[in-house]
Amino acid sequence: MQAEKTFRRFAYRQSPDQLAKAPVRRGVVVIGGGPIGLSIAIDLGQRGIPVVLLDDSDRIGDGSRAICFAKRTLEIFDRLGAAAPMLAKGVEWQRGRVFHKERELYSFDLLPEPGHKMPAFINLQQYYVESDLIDRAMALSNVDIRWRNRVKGLSQQTGAVTLTIDTPDGDYQLSADWVVACDGARSPTRGLLGLEFEGEQFEDQFLIADVKMTAEFPVERWFWFEPPFHSGQSALLHKQPDDIWRIDLQLSSDADTDYERRPEVVRPRIERMLGHKNFELEWVSIYRFQCRRLARFIHGRVIFAGDAAHQVSPFGARGANSGVQDTDNLAWKLALVSGGKAPERLLASYDQERSEAADENILNSTRSTDFIAPHSTAERTLRDAALAIAAKADFAKRFVNSGRLSVPCAYANSPLSTPDHDRFTTGPRPGAPIPDGPVADVQGKARHLSEALGPDFTLLVFGPVVPECPWPDVALVQIDEAKQLLIADGELLEKRFDGKSGTVYLIRPDGHVAARFRTANSAMIERALQRAKGFHS
């Protein structure tokens, strides 16, 4: 059955805060101990910000749940010091195949270019990811995880939030400068504030079954439209560690969920798909497509992230990946504001940028849902026509949508970005995430650009001329083979960044471009830096 890490339990311990006569004031309180809450707690902790993390449970959640973790998310986990065990355990993949009935329509490669530290995706059960993040969080002295602490009340005052928390020893109150709600799709915090999602809940249902078996399928994502083993519907197959395979099977919108979960009903479906009975059922669940979000992610001093802020259907692996990228966007801003190094209005850019990302994810997820499960005769006719043509003509393959897979959002409308004033042919624009690439340090040790970035802002300079860098929170990375300051695969990196000699990129702590220049002086960089910190936005 499920691996040992599934069943890790964590002891409840009484906090000294529970014995205080008045609510103790804390800086940042995170609600929810899943991957999203743990990620932001670790990120803030690494930046020197004390964090209290409250979780209403005392164990890692049951079932594999999220399994597909994208390259960008892995880069974030790497910066948080948690990626190594995930990579060691996870199943790497970058290729997928799409079938219609018995015929393969096309295959795709998500990372055809070399020189990246992280793979395109790994498949890894969420309980492993949570376990590795918990280990990392517990190694940080300024991250205080409190198990079996359930938030049952919330009130906001000027400059503070007061939480009422239920524990095995009774209730206590805690005051916080900021609260980050990462308590999932059913978010009790959202309920305490009387907030509702906006968007669409589809009627379509999918059965998830994790099965344990030995199989020779390649490590790829396989998606079927109208497969012979599940007539008229869709199916998905993914490999996980421990010889576990994720199978998704589309059900009718009026399917009885209690009935469909029964092992005696699930097993024959899987047997038809696999053509044999040599497997064990590990976990079964049923879900409906949802594409919804809060209108705003910040409400006073309560900030929402992950599924507590937005939900999408699972095809495309946009749920957990988007949530981790929420924390990547928020943590550095909250750290600057908490440390008095940036104005509070910097946090408004979290709402704007991650709303843009949520809208992009919802748009892609809705399009996938409409294609996978057409809602009308006209939609199905168009879908079937696209599938028929794609089998014969390459141009039609781009119309087939089995779930556009997760990629980081480029914040096209970010108020923190300095618009280009120079001509760039290619390369990441202001607001976009930077690409990775191979480099080596001055001793010749191989590294990657993602590892060379500073924990705060980074000045990436191509060529021998370096503008003055008098800012203590700005790291300097210079690509110049002649001076051997950072020897690199110059041709590859110059191509990815359009990095002609003299080019300068100012990179934010979350790896997105704040500004870029063909030539820059310290005054230009200072203005861009101040804007990126929210002083002039």
mmCIF file with all atom_site columns, C-alpha atoms in Angstrom, residues 14-204:
data_model
loop_
_atom_site.group_PDB
_atom_site.id
_atom_site.type_symbol
_atom_site.label_atom_id
_atom_site.label_alt_id
_atom_site.label_comp_id
_atom_site.label_asym_id
_atom_site.label_entity_id
_atom_site.label_seq_id
_atom_site.pdbx_PDB_ins_code
_atom_site.Cartn_x
_atom_site.Cartn_y
_atom_site.Cartn_z
_atom_site.occupancy
_atom_site.B_iso_or_equiv
_atom_site.pdbx_formal_charge
_atom_site.auth_seq_id
_atom_site.auth_comp_id
_atom_site.auth_asym_id
_atom_site.auth_atom_id
_atom_site.pdbx_PDB_model_num
ATOM 1   C CA . GLN A 1 14  ? 1.455   23.388 23.482  1.00 0.00 ? 14  GLN A CA 1
ATOM 2   C CA . SER A 1 15  ? 2.955   26.757 22.550  1.00 0.00 ? 15  SER A CA 1
ATOM 3   C CA . PRO A 1 16  ? 3.900   29.333 25.203  1.00 0.00 ? 16  PRO A CA 1
ATOM 4   C CA . ASP A 1 17  ? 1.592   31.700 23.282  1.00 0.00 ? 17  ASP A CA 1
ATOM 5   C CA . GLN A 1 18  ? -1.360  29.643 24.552  1.00 0.00 ? 18  GLN A CA 1
ATOM 6   C CA . LEU A 1 19  ? -0.555  30.554 28.156  1.00 0.00 ? 19  LEU A CA 1
ATOM 7   C CA . ALA A 1 20  ? -0.259  34.295 27.585  1.00 0.00 ? 20  ALA A CA 1
ATOM 8   C CA . LYS A 1 21  ? -2.930  36.504 29.143  1.00 0.00 ? 21  LYS A CA 1
ATOM 9   C CA . ALA A 1 22  ? -3.222  38.637 26.003  1.00 0.00 ? 22  ALA A CA 1
ATOM 10  C CA . PRO A 1 23  ? -2.789  37.664 22.337  1.00 0.00 ? 23  PRO A CA 1
ATOM 11  C CA . VAL A 1 24  ? 0.904   37.452 21.471  1.00 0.00 ? 24  VAL A CA 1
ATOM 12  C CA . ARG A 1 25  ? 1.879   39.530 18.413  1.00 0.00 ? 25  ARG A CA 1
ATOM 13  C CA . ARG A 1 26  ? 3.613   37.673 15.597  1.00 0.00 ? 26  ARG A CA 1
ATOM 14  C CA . GLY A 1 27  ? 4.856   38.987 12.266  1.00 0.00 ? 27  GLY A CA 1
ATOM 15  C CA . VAL A 1 28  ? 3.567   36.487 9.716   1.00 0.00 ? 28  VAL A CA 1
ATOM 16  C CA . VAL A 1 29  ? 1.144   33.646 10.353  1.00 0.00 ? 29  VAL A CA 1
ATOM 17  C CA . VAL A 1 30  ? 0.575   31.074 7.597   1.00 0.00 ? 30  VAL A CA 1
ATOM 18  C CA . ILE A 1 31  ? -2.608  28.997 7.678   1.00 0.00 ? 31  ILE A CA 1
ATOM 19  C CA . GLY A 1 32  ? -2.290  25.579 6.037   1.00 0.00 ? 32  GLY A CA 1
ATOM 20  C CA . GLY A 1 33  ? 0.542   23.049 6.071   1.00 0.00 ? 33  GLY A CA 1
ATOM 21  C CA . GLY A 1 34  ? 0.295   21.756 2.505   1.00 0.00 ? 34  GLY A CA 1
ATOM 22  C CA . PRO A 1 35  ? 2.870   22.430 -0.234  1.00 0.00 ? 35  PRO A CA 1
ATOM 23  C CA . ILE A 1 36  ? 1.771   26.073 -0.624  1.00 0.00 ? 36  ILE A CA 1
ATOM 24  C CA . GLY A 1 37  ? 1.840   27.006 3.058   1.00 0.00 ? 37  GLY A CA 1
ATOM 25  C CA . LEU A 1 38  ? 5.106   25.170 3.614   1.00 0.00 ? 38  LEU A CA 1
ATOM 26  C CA . SER A 1 39  ? 6.725   26.836 0.586   1.00 0.00 ? 39  SER A CA 1
ATOM 27  C CA . ILE A 1 40  ? 6.007   30.374 1.729   1.00 0.00 ? 40  ILE A CA 1
ATOM 28  C CA . ALA A 1 41  ? 6.965   29.572 5.321   1.00 0.00 ? 41  ALA A CA 1
ATOM 29  C CA . ILE A 1 42  ? 10.337  28.233 4.167   1.00 0.00 ? 42  ILE A CA 1
ATOM 30  C CA . ASP A 1 43  ? 10.884  31.158 1.803   1.00 0.00 ? 43  ASP A CA 1
ATOM 31  C CA . LEU A 1 44  ? 10.162  33.734 4.500   1.00 0.00 ? 44  LEU A CA 1
ATOM 32  C CA . GLY A 1 45  ? 12.213  31.799 7.030   1.00 0.00 ? 45  GLY A CA 1
ATOM 33  C CA . GLN A 1 46  ? 15.217  31.764 4.708   1.00 0.00 ? 46  GLN A CA 1
ATOM 34  C CA . ARG A 1 47  ? 14.840  35.539 4.355   1.00 0.00 ? 47  ARG A CA 1
ATOM 35  C CA . GLY A 1 48  ? 15.070  35.985 8.115   1.00 0.00 ? 48  GLY A CA 1
ATOM 36  C CA . ILE A 1 49  ? 11.348  36.541 8.720   1.00 0.00 ? 49  ILE A CA 1
ATOM 37  C CA . PRO A 1 50  ? 9.917   34.547 11.668  1.00 0.00 ? 50  PRO A CA 1
ATOM 38  C CA . VAL A 1 51  ? 6.829   32.560 10.678  1.00 0.00 ? 51  VAL A CA 1
ATOM 39  C CA . VAL A 1 52  ? 4.153   30.691 12.611  1.00 0.00 ? 52  VAL A CA 1
ATOM 40  C CA . LEU A 1 53  ? 2.500   27.989 10.494  1.00 0.00 ? 53  LEU A CA 1
ATOM 41  C CA . LEU A 1 54  ? -0.858  26.644 11.716  1.00 0.00 ? 54  LEU A CA 1
ATOM 42  C CA . ASP A 1 55  ? -2.278  23.355 10.468  1.00 0.00 ? 55  ASP A CA 1
ATOM 43  C CA . ASP A 1 56  ? -5.522  21.796 11.664  1.00 0.00 ? 56  ASP A CA 1
ATOM 44  C CA . SER A 1 57  ? -4.219  18.259 11.148  1.00 0.00 ? 57  SER A CA 1
ATOM 45  C CA . ASP A 1 58  ? -1.297  16.294 12.549  1.00 0.00 ? 58  ASP A CA 1
ATOM 46  C CA . ARG A 1 59  ? -0.388  14.255 9.499   1.00 0.00 ? 59  ARG A CA 1
ATOM 47  C CA . ILE A 1 60  ? 0.409   14.419 5.821   1.00 0.00 ? 60  ILE A CA 1
ATOM 48  C CA . GLY A 1 61  ? -2.722  14.122 3.694   1.00 0.00 ? 61  GLY A CA 1
ATOM 49  C CA . ASP A 1 62  ? -3.963  10.829 2.287   1.00 0.00 ? 62  ASP A CA 1
ATOM 50  C CA . GLY A 1 63  ? -3.704  9.977  -1.377  1.00 0.00 ? 63  GLY A CA 1
ATOM 51  C CA . SER A 1 64  ? -1.224  11.066 -4.005  1.00 0.00 ? 64  SER A CA 1
ATOM 52  C CA . ARG A 1 65  ? -3.354  14.082 -5.090  1.00 0.00 ? 65  ARG A CA 1
ATOM 53  C CA . ALA A 1 66  ? -1.103  16.456 -7.074  1.00 0.00 ? 66  ALA A CA 1
ATOM 54  C CA . ILE A 1 67  ? 1.638   14.505 -8.848  1.00 0.00 ? 67  ILE A CA 1
ATOM 55  C CA . CYS A 1 68  ? 3.019   16.662 -11.715 1.00 0.00 ? 68  CYS A CA 1
ATOM 56  C CA . PHE A 1 69  ? 5.583   19.267 -10.670 1.00 0.00 ? 69  PHE A CA 1
ATOM 57  C CA . ALA A 1 70  ? 6.909   21.524 -13.401 1.00 0.00 ? 70  ALA A CA 1
ATOM 58  C CA . LYS A 1 71  ? 10.405  22.822 -14.107 1.00 0.00 ? 71  LYS A CA 1
ATOM 59  C CA . ARG A 1 72  ? 9.666   26.284 -12.709 1.00 0.00 ? 72  ARG A CA 1
ATOM 60  C CA . THR A 1 73  ? 8.280   24.817 -9.480  1.00 0.00 ? 73  THR A CA 1
ATOM 61  C CA . LEU A 1 74  ? 11.336  22.571 -9.137  1.00 0.00 ? 74  LEU A CA 1
ATOM 62  C CA . GLU A 1 75  ? 13.598  25.604 -9.521  1.00 0.00 ? 75  GLU A CA 1
ATOM 63  C CA . ILE A 1 76  ? 11.689  27.243 -6.665  1.00 0.00 ? 76  ILE A CA 1
ATOM 64  C CA . PHE A 1 77  ? 11.985  24.118 -4.514  1.00 0.00 ? 77  PHE A CA 1
ATOM 65  C CA . ASP A 1 78  ? 15.704  24.072 -5.313  1.00 0.00 ? 78  ASP A CA 1
ATOM 66  C CA . ARG A 1 79  ? 16.088  27.629 -4.026  1.00 0.00 ? 79  ARG A CA 1
ATOM 67  C CA . LEU A 1 80  ? 14.199  26.585 -0.900  1.00 0.00 ? 80  LEU A CA 1
ATOM 68  C CA . GLY A 1 81  ? 16.669  23.755 -0.321  1.00 0.00 ? 81  GLY A CA 1
ATOM 69  C CA . ALA A 1 82  ? 14.117  20.971 -0.817  1.00 0.00 ? 82  ALA A CA 1
ATOM 70  C CA . ALA A 1 83  ? 14.486  19.815 -4.430  1.00 0.00 ? 83  ALA A CA 1
ATOM 71  C CA . ALA A 1 84  ? 17.246  17.207 -4.065  1.00 0.00 ? 84  ALA A CA 1
ATOM 72  C CA . PRO A 1 85  ? 15.160  14.445 -2.412  1.00 0.00 ? 85  PRO A CA 1
ATOM 73  C CA . MET A 1 86  ? 12.265  15.182 -4.758  1.00 0.00 ? 86  MET A CA 1
ATOM 74  C CA . LEU A 1 87  ? 14.474  14.754 -7.818  1.00 0.00 ? 87  LEU A CA 1
ATOM 75  C CA . ALA A 1 88  ? 15.975  11.585 -6.375  1.00 0.00 ? 88  ALA A CA 1
ATOM 76  C CA . LYS A 1 89  ? 12.541  10.047 -5.841  1.00 0.00 ? 89  LYS A CA 1
ATOM 77  C CA . GLY A 1 90  ? 10.484  11.560 -8.659  1.00 0.00 ? 90  GLY A CA 1
ATOM 78  C CA . VAL A 1 91  ? 9.918   10.162 -12.130 1.00 0.00 ? 91  VAL A CA 1
ATOM 79  C CA . GLU A 1 92  ? 11.320  12.586 -14.716 1.00 0.00 ? 92  GLU A CA 1
ATOM 80  C CA . TRP A 1 93  ? 9.510   13.067 -18.003 1.00 0.00 ? 93  TRP A CA 1
ATOM 81  C CA . GLN A 1 94  ? 9.316   15.534 -20.850 1.00 0.00 ? 94  GLN A CA 1
ATOM 82  C CA . ARG A 1 95  ? 7.519   13.718 -23.651 1.00 0.00 ? 95  ARG A CA 1
ATOM 83  C CA . GLY A 1 96  ? 3.835   13.089 -24.161 1.00 0.00 ? 96  GLY A CA 1
ATOM 84  C CA . ARG A 1 97  ? 1.615   11.323 -26.656 1.00 0.00 ? 97  ARG A CA 1
ATOM 85  C CA . VAL A 1 98  ? -1.936  12.086 -27.710 1.00 0.00 ? 98  VAL A CA 1
ATOM 86  C CA . PHE A 1 99  ? -4.177  9.371  -29.138 1.00 0.00 ? 99  PHE A CA 1
ATOM 87  C CA . HIS A 1 100 ? -7.568  9.321  -30.828 1.00 0.00 ? 100 HIS A CA 1
ATOM 88  C CA . LYS A 1 101 ? -9.166  5.916  -30.453 1.00 0.00 ? 101 LYS A CA 1
ATOM 89  C CA . GLU A 1 102 ? -6.346  3.494  -31.342 1.00 0.00 ? 102 GLU A CA 1
ATOM 90  C CA . ARG A 1 103 ? -4.304  5.932  -33.407 1.00 0.00 ? 103 ARG A CA 1
ATOM 91  C CA . GLU A 1 104 ? -1.498  8.176  -32.163 1.00 0.00 ? 104 GLU A CA 1
ATOM 92  C CA . LEU A 1 105 ? -2.127  11.729 -33.368 1.00 0.00 ? 105 LEU A CA 1
ATOM 93  C CA . TYR A 1 106 ? 1.178   13.249 -32.322 1.00 0.00 ? 106 TYR A CA 1
ATOM 94  C CA . SER A 1 107 ? 3.842   13.418 -29.619 1.00 0.00 ? 107 SER A CA 1
ATOM 95  C CA . PHE A 1 108 ? 5.518   16.429 -28.024 1.00 0.00 ? 108 PHE A CA 1
ATOM 96  C CA . ASP A 1 109 ? 8.719   17.312 -26.155 1.00 0.00 ? 109 ASP A CA 1
ATOM 97  C CA . LEU A 1 110 ? 8.404   19.901 -23.370 1.00 0.00 ? 110 LEU A CA 1
ATOM 98  C CA . LEU A 1 111 ? 12.138  20.591 -23.037 1.00 0.00 ? 111 LEU A CA 1
ATOM 99  C CA . PRO A 1 112 ? 13.878  20.083 -26.376 1.00 0.00 ? 112 PRO A CA 1
ATOM 100 C CA . GLU A 1 113 ? 16.759  22.475 -25.578 1.00 0.00 ? 113 GLU A CA 1
ATOM 101 C CA . PRO A 1 114 ? 19.754  21.482 -23.416 1.00 0.00 ? 114 PRO A CA 1
ATOM 102 C CA . GLY A 1 115 ? 21.361  23.337 -20.541 1.00 0.00 ? 115 GLY A CA 1
ATOM 103 C CA . HIS A 1 116 ? 18.662  23.344 -17.852 1.00 0.00 ? 116 HIS A CA 1
ATOM 104 C CA . LYS A 1 117 ? 19.269  22.133 -14.311 1.00 0.00 ? 117 LYS A CA 1
ATOM 105 C CA . MET A 1 118 ? 15.720  20.941 -13.785 1.00 0.00 ? 118 MET A CA 1
ATOM 106 C CA . PRO A 1 119 ? 13.720  18.515 -15.932 1.00 0.00 ? 119 PRO A CA 1
ATOM 107 C CA . ALA A 1 120 ? 10.526  19.593 -17.668 1.00 0.00 ? 120 ALA A CA 1
ATOM 108 C CA . PHE A 1 121 ? 8.444   17.697 -15.095 1.00 0.00 ? 121 PHE A CA 1
ATOM 109 C CA . ILE A 1 122 ? 8.718   15.137 -12.378 1.00 0.00 ? 122 ILE A CA 1
ATOM 110 C CA . ASN A 1 123 ? 5.847   12.954 -11.245 1.00 0.00 ? 123 ASN A CA 1
ATOM 111 C CA . LEU A 1 124 ? 5.891   12.617 -7.473  1.00 0.00 ? 124 LEU A CA 1
ATOM 112 C CA . GLN A 1 125 ? 3.071   11.955 -5.048  1.00 0.00 ? 125 GLN A CA 1
ATOM 113 C CA . GLN A 1 126 ? 2.091   15.010 -3.042  1.00 0.00 ? 126 GLN A CA 1
ATOM 114 C CA . TYR A 1 127 ? 2.748   13.242 0.254   1.00 0.00 ? 127 TYR A CA 1
ATOM 115 C CA . TYR A 1 128 ? 6.433   12.948 -0.698  1.00 0.00 ? 128 TYR A CA 1
ATOM 116 C CA . VAL A 1 129 ? 6.589   16.617 -1.645  1.00 0.00 ? 129 VAL A CA 1
ATOM 117 C CA . GLU A 1 130 ? 4.934   17.640 1.622   1.00 0.00 ? 130 GLU A CA 1
ATOM 118 C CA . SER A 1 131 ? 7.265   15.412 3.624   1.00 0.00 ? 131 SER A CA 1
ATOM 119 C CA . ASP A 1 132 ? 10.386  16.904 2.036   1.00 0.00 ? 132 ASP A CA 1
ATOM 120 C CA . LEU A 1 133 ? 9.092   20.437 2.565   1.00 0.00 ? 133 LEU A CA 1
ATOM 121 C CA . ILE A 1 134 ? 8.271   19.674 6.210   1.00 0.00 ? 134 ILE A CA 1
ATOM 122 C CA . ASP A 1 135 ? 11.798  18.380 6.772   1.00 0.00 ? 135 ASP A CA 1
ATOM 123 C CA . ARG A 1 136 ? 13.198  21.585 5.304   1.00 0.00 ? 136 ARG A CA 1
ATOM 124 C CA . ALA A 1 137 ? 10.838  23.804 7.310   1.00 0.00 ? 137 ALA A CA 1
ATOM 125 C CA . MET A 1 138 ? 11.670  22.025 10.572  1.00 0.00 ? 138 MET A CA 1
ATOM 126 C CA . ALA A 1 139 ? 15.363  22.668 9.908   1.00 0.00 ? 139 ALA A CA 1
ATOM 127 C CA . LEU A 1 140 ? 14.745  26.440 10.069  1.00 0.00 ? 140 LEU A CA 1
ATOM 128 C CA . SER A 1 141 ? 14.747  27.808 13.605  1.00 0.00 ? 141 SER A CA 1
ATOM 129 C CA . ASN A 1 142 ? 12.440  30.714 12.753  1.00 0.00 ? 142 ASN A CA 1
ATOM 130 C CA . VAL A 1 143 ? 9.656   28.543 11.288  1.00 0.00 ? 143 VAL A CA 1
ATOM 131 C CA . ASP A 1 144 ? 7.286   27.437 14.071  1.00 0.00 ? 144 ASP A CA 1
ATOM 132 C CA . ILE A 1 145 ? 4.925   24.686 12.852  1.00 0.00 ? 145 ILE A CA 1
ATOM 133 C CA . ARG A 1 146 ? 1.940   24.133 15.129  1.00 0.00 ? 146 ARG A CA 1
ATOM 134 C CA . TRP A 1 147 ? -0.015  20.949 14.430  1.00 0.00 ? 147 TRP A CA 1
ATOM 135 C CA . ARG A 1 148 ? -3.676  20.549 15.413  1.00 0.00 ? 148 ARG A CA 1
ATOM 136 C CA . ASN A 1 149 ? -4.109  24.323 15.547  1.00 0.00 ? 149 ASN A CA 1
ATOM 137 C CA . ARG A 1 150 ? -7.391  25.121 13.783  1.00 0.00 ? 150 ARG A CA 1
ATOM 138 C CA . VAL A 1 151 ? -8.291  28.729 13.045  1.00 0.00 ? 151 VAL A CA 1
ATOM 139 C CA . LYS A 1 152 ? -11.933 29.187 14.058  1.00 0.00 ? 152 LYS A CA 1
ATOM 140 C CA . GLY A 1 153 ? -12.183 32.968 14.236  1.00 0.00 ? 153 GLY A CA 1
ATOM 141 C CA . LEU A 1 154 ? -10.616 35.985 12.537  1.00 0.00 ? 154 LEU A CA 1
ATOM 142 C CA . SER A 1 155 ? -10.968 39.707 13.042  1.00 0.00 ? 155 SER A CA 1
ATOM 143 C CA . GLN A 1 156 ? -9.031  42.596 11.579  1.00 0.00 ? 156 GLN A CA 1
ATOM 144 C CA . GLN A 1 157 ? -7.955  45.785 13.306  1.00 0.00 ? 157 GLN A CA 1
ATOM 145 C CA . THR A 1 158 ? -5.822  48.625 12.031  1.00 0.00 ? 158 THR A CA 1
ATOM 146 C CA . GLY A 1 159 ? -2.427  47.134 11.301  1.00 0.00 ? 159 GLY A CA 1
ATOM 147 C CA . ALA A 1 160 ? -3.169  43.643 12.697  1.00 0.00 ? 160 ALA A CA 1
ATOM 148 C CA . VAL A 1 161 ? -5.197  40.450 12.433  1.00 0.00 ? 161 VAL A CA 1
ATOM 149 C CA . THR A 1 162 ? -6.424  38.541 15.500  1.00 0.00 ? 162 THR A CA 1
ATOM 150 C CA . LEU A 1 163 ? -6.925  34.798 15.131  1.00 0.00 ? 163 LEU A CA 1
ATOM 151 C CA . THR A 1 164 ? -8.884  32.537 17.455  1.00 0.00 ? 164 THR A CA 1
ATOM 152 C CA . ILE A 1 165 ? -7.329  29.086 17.367  1.00 0.00 ? 165 ILE A CA 1
ATOM 153 C CA . ASP A 1 166 ? -8.762  25.783 18.559  1.00 0.00 ? 166 ASP A CA 1
ATOM 154 C CA . THR A 1 167 ? -6.344  23.193 20.015  1.00 0.00 ? 167 THR A CA 1
ATOM 155 C CA . PRO A 1 168 ? -6.564  20.037 22.141  1.00 0.00 ? 168 PRO A CA 1
ATOM 156 C CA . ASP A 1 169 ? -5.850  22.300 25.135  1.00 0.00 ? 169 ASP A CA 1
ATOM 157 C CA . GLY A 1 170 ? -8.625  24.737 24.276  1.00 0.00 ? 170 GLY A CA 1
ATOM 158 C CA . ASP A 1 171 ? -8.785  28.041 22.410  1.00 0.00 ? 171 ASP A CA 1
ATOM 159 C CA . TYR A 1 172 ? -6.207  30.798 22.362  1.00 0.00 ? 172 TYR A CA 1
ATOM 160 C CA . GLN A 1 173 ? -5.721  33.991 20.411  1.00 0.00 ? 173 GLN A CA 1
ATOM 161 C CA . LEU A 1 174 ? -2.807  35.138 18.299  1.00 0.00 ? 174 LEU A CA 1
ATOM 162 C CA . SER A 1 175 ? -2.198  38.537 16.738  1.00 0.00 ? 175 SER A CA 1
ATOM 163 C CA . ALA A 1 176 ? -0.358  38.894 13.429  1.00 0.00 ? 176 ALA A CA 1
ATOM 164 C CA . ASP A 1 177 ? 0.932   41.662 11.202  1.00 0.00 ? 177 ASP A CA 1
ATOM 165 C CA . TRP A 1 178 ? 0.060   39.545 8.170   1.00 0.00 ? 178 TRP A CA 1
ATOM 166 C CA . VAL A 1 179 ? -1.843  36.315 7.606   1.00 0.00 ? 179 VAL A CA 1
ATOM 167 C CA . VAL A 1 180 ? -1.260  34.172 4.515   1.00 0.00 ? 180 VAL A CA 1
ATOM 168 C CA . ALA A 1 181 ? -4.160  31.788 3.900   1.00 0.00 ? 181 ALA A CA 1
ATOM 169 C CA . CYS A 1 182 ? -3.006  28.609 2.142   1.00 0.00 ? 182 CYS A CA 1
ATOM 170 C CA . ASP A 1 183 ? -5.757  26.383 3.498   1.00 0.00 ? 183 ASP A CA 1
ATOM 171 C CA . GLY A 1 184 ? -6.916  24.815 0.254   1.00 0.00 ? 184 GLY A CA 1
ATOM 172 C CA . ALA A 1 185 ? -9.902  24.740 -2.044  1.00 0.00 ? 185 ALA A CA 1
ATOM 173 C CA . ARG A 1 186 ? -12.444 24.673 0.798   1.00 0.00 ? 186 ARG A CA 1
ATOM 174 C CA . SER A 1 187 ? -10.489 27.402 2.687   1.00 0.00 ? 187 SER A CA 1
ATOM 175 C CA . PRO A 1 188 ? -12.050 27.977 6.123   1.00 0.00 ? 188 PRO A CA 1
ATOM 176 C CA . THR A 1 189 ? -10.316 31.368 6.115   1.00 0.00 ? 189 THR A CA 1
ATOM 177 C CA . ARG A 1 190 ? -12.225 32.332 3.003   1.00 0.00 ? 190 ARG A CA 1
ATOM 178 C CA . GLY A 1 191 ? -15.408 31.327 4.797   1.00 0.00 ? 191 GLY A CA 1
ATOM 179 C CA . LEU A 1 192 ? -14.551 33.351 7.908   1.00 0.00 ? 192 LEU A CA 1
ATOM 180 C CA . LEU A 1 193 ? -14.249 36.452 5.706   1.00 0.00 ? 193 LEU A CA 1
ATOM 181 C CA . GLY A 1 194 ? -17.445 35.661 3.821   1.00 0.00 ? 194 GLY A CA 1
ATOM 182 C CA . LEU A 1 195 ? -15.658 35.468 0.478   1.00 0.00 ? 195 LEU A CA 1
ATOM 183 C CA . GLU A 1 196 ? -16.949 33.573 -2.548  1.00 0.00 ? 196 GLU A CA 1
ATOM 184 C CA . PHE A 1 197 ? -15.265 32.304 -5.678  1.00 0.00 ? 197 PHE A CA 1
ATOM 185 C CA . GLU A 1 198 ? -16.161 33.736 -9.055  1.00 0.00 ? 198 GLU A CA 1
ATOM 186 C CA . GLY A 1 199 ? -16.098 31.559 -12.148 1.00 0.00 ? 199 GLY A CA 1
ATOM 187 C CA . GLU A 1 200 ? -17.449 28.267 -13.416 1.00 0.00 ? 200 GLU A CA 1
ATOM 188 C CA . GLN A 1 201 ? -17.931 24.799 -11.978 1.00 0.00 ? 201 GLN A CA 1
ATOM 189 C CA . PHE A 1 202 ? -18.387 22.284 -14.770 1.00 0.00 ? 202 PHE A CA 1
ATOM 190 C CA . GLU A 1 203 ? -20.651 19.260 -14.557 1.00 0.00 ? 203 GLU A CA 1
ATOM 191 C CA . ASP A 1 204 ? -18.030 16.957 -16.042 1.00 0.00 ? 204 ASP A CA 1
#
